[in-house]
Amino acid sequence: LLPLDKKEQVACMLDVQHYSPGTILFREGDLGSRFYVFIEGDVAIYRSTRAKANEMTTMATYSSCLENETSERPWFGEISLWFNKPRSGTAVVEQPTRLLVME
């Protein structure tokens, strides 16, 4: 567990953002500048298939951290941000969504 002063530092780096269905949070190949944590909603991560450049396949689906049935974790976007790697997929909001966002 984090001490209270560290929790406060982390909380100051997070902003609550609201997103509508169809919003693209990031695209495959983009450099990452944000990390996302669910409050509520659904986001799907799609990856281009090797067979057809314009065809996408679902990599993962993330949903609310309170009722997270489809994912093992209520966050995404950390790999690109922390390891300075391009995004491995395209993140699309599937229903009205609220996220904590860290830049």
CSV table of C-alpha atoms in Angstrom, one decimal, residues 41-74:
chain,number,residue,atom,x,y,z
A,41,GLY,CA,-17.9,2.1,-19.4
A,42,ASP,CA,-16.4,-0.1,-22.1
A,43,VAL,CA,-13.4,0.2,-24.4
A,44,ALA,CA,-12.3,-2.3,-27.0
A,45,ILE,CA,-8.7,-2.6,-28.2
A,46,TYR,CA,-8.4,-3.7,-31.9
A,47,ARG,CA,-5.3,-4.7,-33.8
A,48,SER,CA,-4.7,-4.9,-37.5
A,49,THR,CA,-4.6,-8.4,-38.9
A,50,ARG,CA,-1.6,-9.4,-40.9
A,51,ALA,CA,-3.8,-10.7,-43.7
A,52,LYS,CA,-5.5,-7.4,-44.5
A,53,ALA,CA,-4.2,-4.0,-43.5
A,54,ASN,CA,-7.7,-2.5,-43.2
A,55,GLU,CA,-9.2,-5.5,-41.2
A,56,MET,CA,-9.2,-5.4,-37.4
A,57,THR,CA,-9.5,-8.1,-34.8
A,58,THR,CA,-10.4,-7.5,-31.1
A,59,MET,CA,-7.4,-7.8,-28.8
A,60,ALA,CA,-9.1,-7.0,-25.5
A,61,THR,CA,-12.2,-5.5,-24.0
A,62,TYR,CA,-11.9,-3.4,-20.8
A,63,SER,CA,-14.8,-2.3,-18.7
A,64,SER,CA,-15.7,-0.7,-15.4
A,65,CYS,CA,-13.4,-1.5,-12.5
A,66,LEU,CA,-16.4,-2.2,-10.3
A,67,GLU,CA,-17.9,-4.9,-12.7
A,68,ASN,CA,-14.8,-5.9,-14.6
A,69,GLU,CA,-15.9,-9.2,-16.1
A,70,THR,CA,-14.0,-9.2,-19.4
A,71,SER,CA,-10.6,-8.1,-18.4
A,72,GLU,CA,-8.1,-9.1,-15.7
A,73,ARG,CA,-7.3,-5.4,-14.9
A,74,PRO,CA,-9.2,-2.1,-15.0
